[in-house]
Amino acid sequence: MKGVLFDFNGTMFLDTPLHFRAWKVFIREQLGREFSDSDRELLLRISNNRSILPHLFPGKTEAEILVLSEKKEAEYREQCRKAPELFHLTPGLEDLLDRWTARGIPMAIATCACKSNVEFYFEEMGLRRWFPRERVVCDGENVPGKPDPTIYRLAAESIGIKPEDCCVFEDSPHGFLAARNAGVQEIYAVTGSFSREELEKNPLVTRVLDDFRNFDL
């Protein structure tokens, strides 16, 4: 592989529990009800707030959806701050990124996180140590959500390498499909949101990882 493309949430940062905590608070405050199993399924099935929130708030305008989205993400960032035991990169990843940076392997991030969260990660998690901001393609930059392949094509473009010459690290089926539709053949699944058993059944997945300890290409 000539380049490496990462999803972020659930892959580089195992934050699915933090997102669920934030959604529970948000739904209780905004809809006056408790988080349900159908809500959980919706969140696992759809990749970004622009697509999730219209299901929860039918009839809201695009501008209203954007306001609601930022309220939810503000709650998510608060949940991150409250949970230092979870608020860190996936075990083994820092060492791996240091090794790949030293070896000159081009790397980029393709994430459905919104811009405000990306800036939060850069500030709080020190991502600039490995990734210039221009090598992070995120939601809110006129990029369709996964499984549309655009986000991975743009991420590959940011490091000047064709998608078919990159490998991808992802945690979700719609991300696997986005990567494959972009031309990526080698896809590593991380057990951030789905079980190892579920991921191993996916024909698009090359290998399943629980974390990045004792891993290298």
PDB file of C-alpha atoms in Angstrom:
ATOM      1  CA  MET A   1       0.000   0.000   0.000  1.00  0.00           C
ATOM      2  CA  LYS A   2       1.261   3.465  -0.882  1.00  0.00           C
ATOM      3  CA  GLY A   3      -1.119   5.381   1.412  1.00  0.00           C
ATOM      4  CA  VAL A   4      -3.404   4.939   4.413  1.00  0.00           C
ATOM      5  CA  LEU A   5      -6.897   6.380   4.883  1.00  0.00           C
ATOM      6  CA  PHE A   6      -8.626   6.362   8.254  1.00  0.00           C
ATOM      7  CA  ASP A   7     -12.173   6.760   9.357  1.00  0.00           C
ATOM      8  CA  PHE A   8     -12.095   8.526  12.736  1.00  0.00           C
ATOM      9  CA  ASN A   9     -15.075   7.869  15.017  1.00  0.00           C
ATOM     10  CA  GLY A  10     -15.235   4.242  16.080  1.00  0.00           C
ATOM     11  CA  THR A  11     -11.886   3.601  14.388  1.00  0.00           C
ATOM     12  CA  MET A  12      -9.173   5.992  15.550  1.00  0.00           C
ATOM     13  CA  PHE A  13     -11.275   6.987  18.550  1.00  0.00           C
ATOM     14  CA  LEU A  14     -13.534   4.364  20.135  1.00  0.00           C
ATOM     15  CA  ASP A  15     -16.209   6.883  21.001  1.00  0.00           C
ATOM     16  CA  THR A  16     -19.435   5.056  20.138  1.00  0.00           C
ATOM     17  CA  PRO A  17     -20.455   4.886  23.844  1.00  0.00           C
ATOM     18  CA  LEU A  18     -19.899   8.653  24.138  1.00  0.00           C
ATOM     19  CA  HIS A  19     -22.086   9.359  21.115  1.00  0.00           C
ATOM     20  CA  PHE A  20     -24.832   7.173  22.556  1.00  0.00           C
ATOM     21  CA  ARG A  21     -24.592   9.009  25.894  1.00  0.00           C
ATOM     22  CA  ALA A  22     -24.914  12.326  24.065  1.00  0.00           C
ATOM     23  CA  TRP A  23     -27.872  11.124  21.987  1.00  0.00           C
ATOM     24  CA  LYS A  24     -29.641   9.933  25.150  1.00  0.00           C
ATOM     25  CA  VAL A  25     -29.347  13.385  26.727  1.00  0.00           C
ATOM     26  CA  PHE A  26     -30.222  15.158  23.483  1.00  0.00           C
ATOM     27  CA  ILE A  27     -33.333  13.054  22.780  1.00  0.00           C
ATOM     28  CA  ARG A  28     -34.542  13.426  26.349  1.00  0.00           C
ATOM     29  CA  GLU A  29     -34.118  17.217  26.229  1.00  0.00           C
ATOM     30  CA  GLN A  30     -35.394  17.815  22.705  1.00  0.00           C
ATOM     31  CA  LEU A  31     -38.104  15.144  22.351  1.00  0.00           C
ATOM     32  CA  GLY A  32     -39.052  14.475  25.960  1.00  0.00           C
ATOM     33  CA  ARG A  33     -38.593  10.714  25.705  1.00  0.00           C
ATOM     34  CA  GLU A  34     -35.960   8.092  26.362  1.00  0.00           C
ATOM     35  CA  PHE A  35     -33.452   6.710  23.870  1.00  0.00           C
ATOM     36  CA  SER A  36     -34.870   3.578  22.212  1.00  0.00           C
ATOM     37  CA  ASP A  37     -33.604   0.496  20.398  1.00  0.00           C
ATOM     38  CA  SER A  38     -34.926   1.956  17.144  1.00  0.00           C
ATOM     39  CA  ASP A  39     -32.871   5.097  17.796  1.00  0.00           C
ATOM     40  CA  ARG A  40     -29.784   2.929  18.241  1.00  0.00           C
ATOM     41  CA  GLU A  41     -30.449   1.113  14.971  1.00  0.00           C
ATOM     42  CA  LEU A  42     -30.949   4.425  13.174  1.00  0.00           C
ATOM     43  CA  LEU A  43     -27.610   5.745  14.441  1.00  0.00           C
ATOM     44  CA  LEU A  44     -25.750   2.622  13.376  1.00  0.00           C
ATOM     45  CA  ARG A  45     -27.406   2.608   9.961  1.00  0.00           C
ATOM     46  CA  ILE A  46     -26.961   6.282   8.963  1.00  0.00           C
ATOM     47  CA  SER A  47     -23.625   8.041   8.992  1.00  0.00           C
ATOM     48  CA  ASN A  48     -24.238  11.722   9.716  1.00  0.00           C
ATOM     49  CA  ASN A  49     -26.541  14.123  11.552  1.00  0.00           C
ATOM     50  CA  ARG A  50     -27.816  15.699   8.334  1.00  0.00           C
ATOM     51  CA  SER A  51     -29.390  12.347   7.517  1.00  0.00           C
ATOM     52  CA  ILE A  52     -30.265  11.178  11.066  1.00  0.00           C
ATOM     53  CA  LEU A  53     -32.009  14.275  12.417  1.00  0.00           C
ATOM     54  CA  PRO A  54     -34.762  14.568   9.753  1.00  0.00           C
ATOM     55  CA  HIS A  55     -35.925  11.110  10.858  1.00  0.00           C
ATOM     56  CA  LEU A  56     -36.207  12.331  14.452  1.00  0.00           C
ATOM     57  CA  PHE A  57     -37.545  15.800  13.599  1.00  0.00           C
ATOM     58  CA  PRO A  58     -39.668  15.512  10.434  1.00  0.00           C
ATOM     59  CA  GLY A  59     -40.661  18.841   8.954  1.00  0.00           C
ATOM     60  CA  LYS A  60     -37.683  20.810  10.279  1.00  0.00           C
ATOM     61  CA  THR A  61     -35.917  23.095   7.827  1.00  0.00           C
ATOM     62  CA  GLU A  62     -32.287  22.590   6.865  1.00  0.00           C
ATOM     63  CA  ALA A  63     -31.309  25.569   9.023  1.00  0.00           C
ATOM     64  CA  GLU A  64     -33.177  24.123  12.009  1.00  0.00           C
ATOM     65  CA  ILE A  65     -31.497  20.747  11.486  1.00  0.00           C
ATOM     66  CA  LEU A  66     -28.076  22.429  11.544  1.00  0.00           C
ATOM     67  CA  VAL A  67     -28.891  24.091  14.876  1.00  0.00           C
ATOM     68  CA  LEU A  68     -30.084  20.792  16.347  1.00  0.00           C
ATOM     69  CA  SER A  69     -26.994  19.032  15.039  1.00  0.00           C
ATOM     70  CA  GLU A  70     -24.663  21.453  16.770  1.00  0.00           C
ATOM     71  CA  LYS A  71     -26.624  21.095  20.028  1.00  0.00           C
ATOM     72  CA  LYS A  72     -26.155  17.351  19.905  1.00  0.00           C
ATOM     73  CA  GLU A  73     -22.439  17.662  19.093  1.00  0.00           C
ATOM     74  CA  ALA A  74     -21.917  20.191  21.900  1.00  0.00           C
ATOM     75  CA  GLU A  75     -23.380  17.592  24.263  1.00  0.00           C
ATOM     76  CA  TYR A  76     -21.099  14.953  22.745  1.00  0.00           C
ATOM     77  CA  ARG A  77     -18.013  17.100  23.337  1.00  0.00           C
ATOM     78  CA  GLU A  78     -19.134  17.581  26.936  1.00  0.00           C
ATOM     79  CA  GLN A  79     -19.459  13.803  27.314  1.00  0.00           C
ATOM     80  CA  CYS A  80     -15.895  13.434  25.992  1.00  0.00           C
ATOM     81  CA  ARG A  81     -14.591  15.872  28.589  1.00  0.00           C
ATOM     82  CA  LYS A  82     -16.424  14.013  31.347  1.00  0.00           C
ATOM     83  CA  ALA A  83     -14.883  10.650  30.419  1.00  0.00           C
ATOM     84  CA  PRO A  84     -11.064  10.866  30.359  1.00  0.00           C
ATOM     85  CA  GLU A  85     -10.914   7.068  30.583  1.00  0.00           C
ATOM     86  CA  LEU A  86     -12.460   6.929  27.091  1.00  0.00           C
ATOM     87  CA  PHE A  87     -11.244  10.196  25.591  1.00  0.00           C
ATOM     88  CA  HIS A  88      -8.068   8.995  23.874  1.00  0.00           C
ATOM     89  CA  LEU A  89      -6.992   7.440  20.598  1.00  0.00           C
ATOM     90  CA  THR A  90      -7.531   3.710  20.107  1.00  0.00           C
ATOM     91  CA  PRO A  91      -4.895   1.670  21.991  1.00  0.00           C
ATOM     92  CA  GLY A  92      -1.740   1.220  19.957  1.00  0.00           C
ATOM     93  CA  LEU A  93      -2.620   3.907  17.425  1.00  0.00           C
ATOM     94  CA  GLU A  94      -0.257   6.658  18.612  1.00  0.00           C
ATOM     95  CA  ASP A  95       2.762   4.376  18.330  1.00  0.00           C
ATOM     96  CA  LEU A  96       1.602   3.152  14.927  1.00  0.00           C
ATOM     97  CA  LEU A  97       1.100   6.688  13.618  1.00  0.00           C
ATOM     98  CA  ASP A  98       4.554   7.647  14.885  1.00  0.00           C
ATOM     99  CA  ARG A  99       6.111   4.691  13.042  1.00  0.00           C
ATOM    100  CA  TRP A 100       4.271   5.371   9.811  1.00  0.00           C
ATOM    101  CA  THR A 101       5.081   9.084   9.979  1.00  0.00           C
ATOM    102  CA  ALA A 102       8.769   8.235  10.472  1.00  0.00           C
ATOM    103  CA  ARG A 103       8.591   5.919   7.459  1.00  0.00           C
ATOM    104  CA  GLY A 104       7.012   8.668   5.340  1.00  0.00           C
ATOM    105  CA  ILE A 105       3.760   6.801   4.694  1.00  0.00           C
ATOM    106  CA  PRO A 106       1.134   9.321   3.486  1.00  0.00           C
ATOM    107  CA  MET A 107      -1.981   9.292   5.689  1.00  0.00           C
ATOM    108  CA  ALA A 108      -5.349  11.067   5.636  1.00  0.00           C
ATOM    109  CA  ILE A 109      -8.659  10.961   7.509  1.00  0.00           C
ATOM    110  CA  ALA A 110     -12.119  10.626   5.952  1.00  0.00           C
ATOM    111  CA  THR A 111     -14.681  11.252   8.688  1.00  0.00           C
ATOM    112  CA  CYS A 112     -18.392  11.950   8.981  1.00  0.00           C
ATOM    113  CA  ALA A 113     -17.614  14.114  12.021  1.00  0.00           C
ATOM    114  CA  CYS A 114     -18.702  17.741  11.712  1.00  0.00           C
ATOM    115  CA  LYS A 115     -16.162  20.573  11.468  1.00  0.00           C
ATOM    116  CA  SER A 116     -16.609  21.656  15.081  1.00  0.00           C
ATOM    117  CA  ASN A 117     -15.782  18.142  16.276  1.00  0.00           C
ATOM    118  CA  VAL A 118     -12.751  17.906  13.999  1.00  0.00           C
ATOM    119  CA  GLU A 119     -11.420  21.160  15.435  1.00  0.00           C
ATOM    120  CA  PHE A 120     -12.111  19.777  18.926  1.00  0.00           C
ATOM    121  CA  TYR A 121     -10.101  16.624  18.143  1.00  0.00           C
ATOM    122  CA  PHE A 122      -7.202  18.661  16.774  1.00  0.00           C
ATOM    123  CA  GLU A 123      -7.172  20.822  19.886  1.00  0.00           C
ATOM    124  CA  GLU A 124      -7.694  18.100  22.497  1.00  0.00           C
ATOM    125  CA  MET A 125      -6.092  15.019  20.915  1.00  0.00           C
ATOM    126  CA  GLY A 126      -3.090  16.523  19.152  1.00  0.00           C
ATOM    127  CA  LEU A 127      -3.900  15.220  15.670  1.00  0.00           C
ATOM    128  CA  ARG A 128      -1.644  17.797  14.019  1.00  0.00           C
ATOM    129  CA  ARG A 129       1.284  15.680  15.212  1.00  0.00           C
ATOM    130  CA  TRP A 130       0.450  13.317  12.311  1.00  0.00           C
ATOM    131  CA  PHE A 131      -2.157  15.024  10.085  1.00  0.00           C
ATOM    132  CA  PRO A 132      -2.160  18.500   8.539  1.00  0.00           C
ATOM    133  CA  ARG A 133      -5.712  19.847   8.652  1.00  0.00           C
ATOM    134  CA  GLU A 134      -5.948  19.715   4.864  1.00  0.00           C
ATOM    135  CA  ARG A 135      -5.601  15.929   5.057  1.00  0.00           C
ATOM    136  CA  VAL A 136      -8.828  15.592   7.021  1.00  0.00           C
ATOM    137  CA  VAL A 137     -12.010  15.454   4.922  1.00  0.00           C
ATOM    138  CA  CYS A 138     -15.130  15.808   7.058  1.00  0.00           C
ATOM    139  CA  ASP A 139     -18.886  16.290   7.024  1.00  0.00           C
ATOM    140  CA  GLY A 140     -19.976  19.875   6.419  1.00  0.00           C
ATOM    141  CA  GLU A 141     -17.502  20.465   3.591  1.00  0.00           C
ATOM    142  CA  ASN A 142     -20.069  19.810   0.846  1.00  0.00           C
ATOM    143  CA  VAL A 143     -19.227  16.117   1.016  1.00  0.00           C
ATOM    144  CA  PRO A 144     -21.976  13.474   0.812  1.00  0.00           C
ATOM    145  CA  GLY A 145     -22.129  11.042   3.705  1.00  0.00           C
ATOM    146  CA  LYS A 146     -20.938   7.459   3.479  1.00  0.00           C
ATOM    147  CA  PRO A 147     -21.641   5.080   1.696  1.00  0.00           C
ATOM    148  CA  ASP A 148     -21.100   7.653  -1.053  1.00  0.00           C
ATOM    149  CA  PRO A 149     -17.441   7.169  -2.089  1.00  0.00           C
ATOM    150  CA  THR A 150     -16.633  10.883  -2.497  1.00  0.00           C
ATOM    151  CA  ILE A 151     -15.140  11.303   0.983  1.00  0.00           C
ATOM    152  CA  TYR A 152     -12.571   8.556   0.405  1.00  0.00           C
ATOM    153  CA  ARG A 153     -11.738   9.812  -3.078  1.00  0.00           C
ATOM    154  CA  LEU A 154     -11.075  13.274  -1.647  1.00  0.00           C
ATOM    155  CA  ALA A 155      -9.001  11.860   1.206  1.00  0.00           C
ATOM    156  CA  ALA A 156      -6.863   9.908  -1.266  1.00  0.00           C
ATOM    157  CA  GLU A 157      -6.532  13.025  -3.415  1.00  0.00           C
ATOM    158  CA  SER A 158      -5.277  14.984  -0.385  1.00  0.00           C
ATOM    159  CA  ILE A 159      -2.217  12.704  -0.206  1.00  0.00           C
ATOM    160  CA  GLY A 160      -1.804  12.461  -3.971  1.00  0.00           C
ATOM    161  CA  ILE A 161      -2.422   8.722  -4.184  1.00  0.00           C
ATOM    162  CA  LYS A 162      -5.097   6.787  -6.058  1.00  0.00           C
ATOM    163  CA  PRO A 163      -7.708   5.103  -3.819  1.00  0.00           C
ATOM    164  CA  GLU A 164      -6.843   1.692  -5.242  1.00  0.00           C
ATOM    165  CA  ASP A 165      -3.291   2.184  -3.940  1.00  0.00           C
ATOM    166  CA  CYS A 166      -4.522   2.936  -0.402  1.00  0.00           C
ATOM    167  CA  CYS A 167      -5.770   0.786   2.439  1.00  0.00           C
ATOM    168  CA  VAL A 168      -8.615   1.930   4.676  1.00  0.00           C
ATOM    169  CA  PHE A 169      -9.343   1.515   8.371  1.00  0.00           C
ATOM    170  CA  GLU A 170     -13.077   1.673   9.118  1.00  0.00           C
ATOM    171  CA  ASP A 171     -15.643   0.470  11.647  1.00  0.00           C
ATOM    172  CA  SER A 172     -18.986   0.422   9.821  1.00  0.00           C
ATOM    173  CA  PRO A 173     -20.611  -1.292   6.845  1.00  0.00           C
ATOM    174  CA  HIS A 174     -21.503   1.991   5.126  1.00  0.00           C
ATOM    175  CA  GLY A 175     -17.855   3.027   5.492  1.00  0.00           C
ATOM    176  CA  PHE A 176     -16.642  -0.245   3.984  1.00  0.00           C
ATOM    177  CA  LEU A 177     -18.979   0.305   1.054  1.00  0.00           C
ATOM    178  CA  ALA A 178     -17.813   3.913   0.608  1.00  0.00           C
ATOM    179  CA  ALA A 179     -14.187   2.763   0.528  1.00  0.00           C
ATOM    180  CA  ARG A 180     -14.839  -0.088  -1.903  1.00  0.00           C
ATOM    181  CA  ASN A 181     -16.910   2.161  -4.189  1.00  0.00           C
ATOM    182  CA  ALA A 182     -13.978   4.592  -4.210  1.00  0.00           C
ATOM    183  CA  GLY A 183     -11.746   1.790  -5.504  1.00  0.00           C
ATOM    184  CA  VAL A 184     -10.090   0.659  -2.259  1.00  0.00           C
ATOM    185  CA  GLN A 185      -9.448  -3.089  -2.123  1.00  0.00           C
ATOM    186  CA  GLU A 186      -7.800  -3.516   1.285  1.00  0.00           C
ATOM    187  CA  ILE A 187     -10.180  -2.650   4.152  1.00  0.00           C
ATOM    188  CA  TYR A 188      -9.369  -3.214   7.823  1.00  0.00           C
ATOM    189  CA  ALA A 189     -12.357  -3.249  10.170  1.00  0.00           C
ATOM    190  CA  VAL A 190     -12.058  -2.026  13.764  1.00  0.00           C
ATOM    191  CA  THR A 191     -14.506  -3.322  16.382  1.00  0.00           C
ATOM    192  CA  GLY A 192     -15.534   0.167  17.481  1.00  0.00           C
ATOM    193  CA  SER A 193     -19.265  -0.027  16.765  1.00  0.00           C
ATOM    194  CA  PHE A 194     -19.949  -3.565  15.605  1.00  0.00           C
ATOM    195  CA  SER A 195     -18.936  -6.955  16.983  1.00  0.00           C
ATOM    196  CA  ARG A 196     -16.058  -8.987  15.601  1.00  0.00           C
ATOM    197  CA  GLU A 197     -18.550 -11.663  14.551  1.00  0.00           C
ATOM    198  CA  GLU A 198     -20.598  -9.166  12.513  1.00  0.00           C
ATOM    199  CA  LEU A 199     -17.521  -7.637  10.878  1.00  0.00           C
ATOM    200  CA  GLU A 200     -15.938 -10.967   9.974  1.00  0.00           C
ATOM    201  CA  LYS A 201     -19.058 -11.849   8.000  1.00  0.00           C
ATOM    202  CA  ASN A 202     -18.691  -8.786   5.774  1.00  0.00           C
ATOM    203  CA  PRO A 203     -17.149  -9.802   2.419  1.00  0.00           C
ATOM    204  CA  LEU A 204     -15.557  -6.356   1.966  1.00  0.00           C
ATOM    205  CA  VAL A 205     -13.370  -6.711   5.062  1.00  0.00           C
ATOM    206  CA  THR A 206      -9.753  -7.856   4.720  1.00  0.00           C
ATOM    207  CA  ARG A 207      -9.081  -8.274   8.450  1.00  0.00           C
ATOM    208  CA  VAL A 208     -10.752  -7.374  11.747  1.00  0.00           C
ATOM    209  CA  LEU A 209      -8.845  -5.531  14.498  1.00  0.00           C
ATOM    210  CA  ASP A 210      -9.870  -4.872  18.091  1.00  0.00           C
ATOM    211  CA  ASP A 211      -7.237  -2.135  18.357  1.00  0.00           C
ATOM    212  CA  PHE A 212      -3.849  -1.212  16.835  1.00  0.00           C
ATOM    213  CA  ARG A 213      -1.558  -2.910  19.339  1.00  0.00           C
ATOM    214  CA  ASN A 214       0.917  -5.332  17.738  1.00  0.00           C
ATOM    215  CA  PHE A 215      -0.227  -4.280  14.255  1.00  0.00           C
ATOM    216  CA  ASP A 216       1.678  -3.046  11.225  1.00  0.00           C
ATOM    217  CA  LEU A 217       1.347  -3.238   7.472  1.00  0.00           C
TER     218      LEU A 217
END
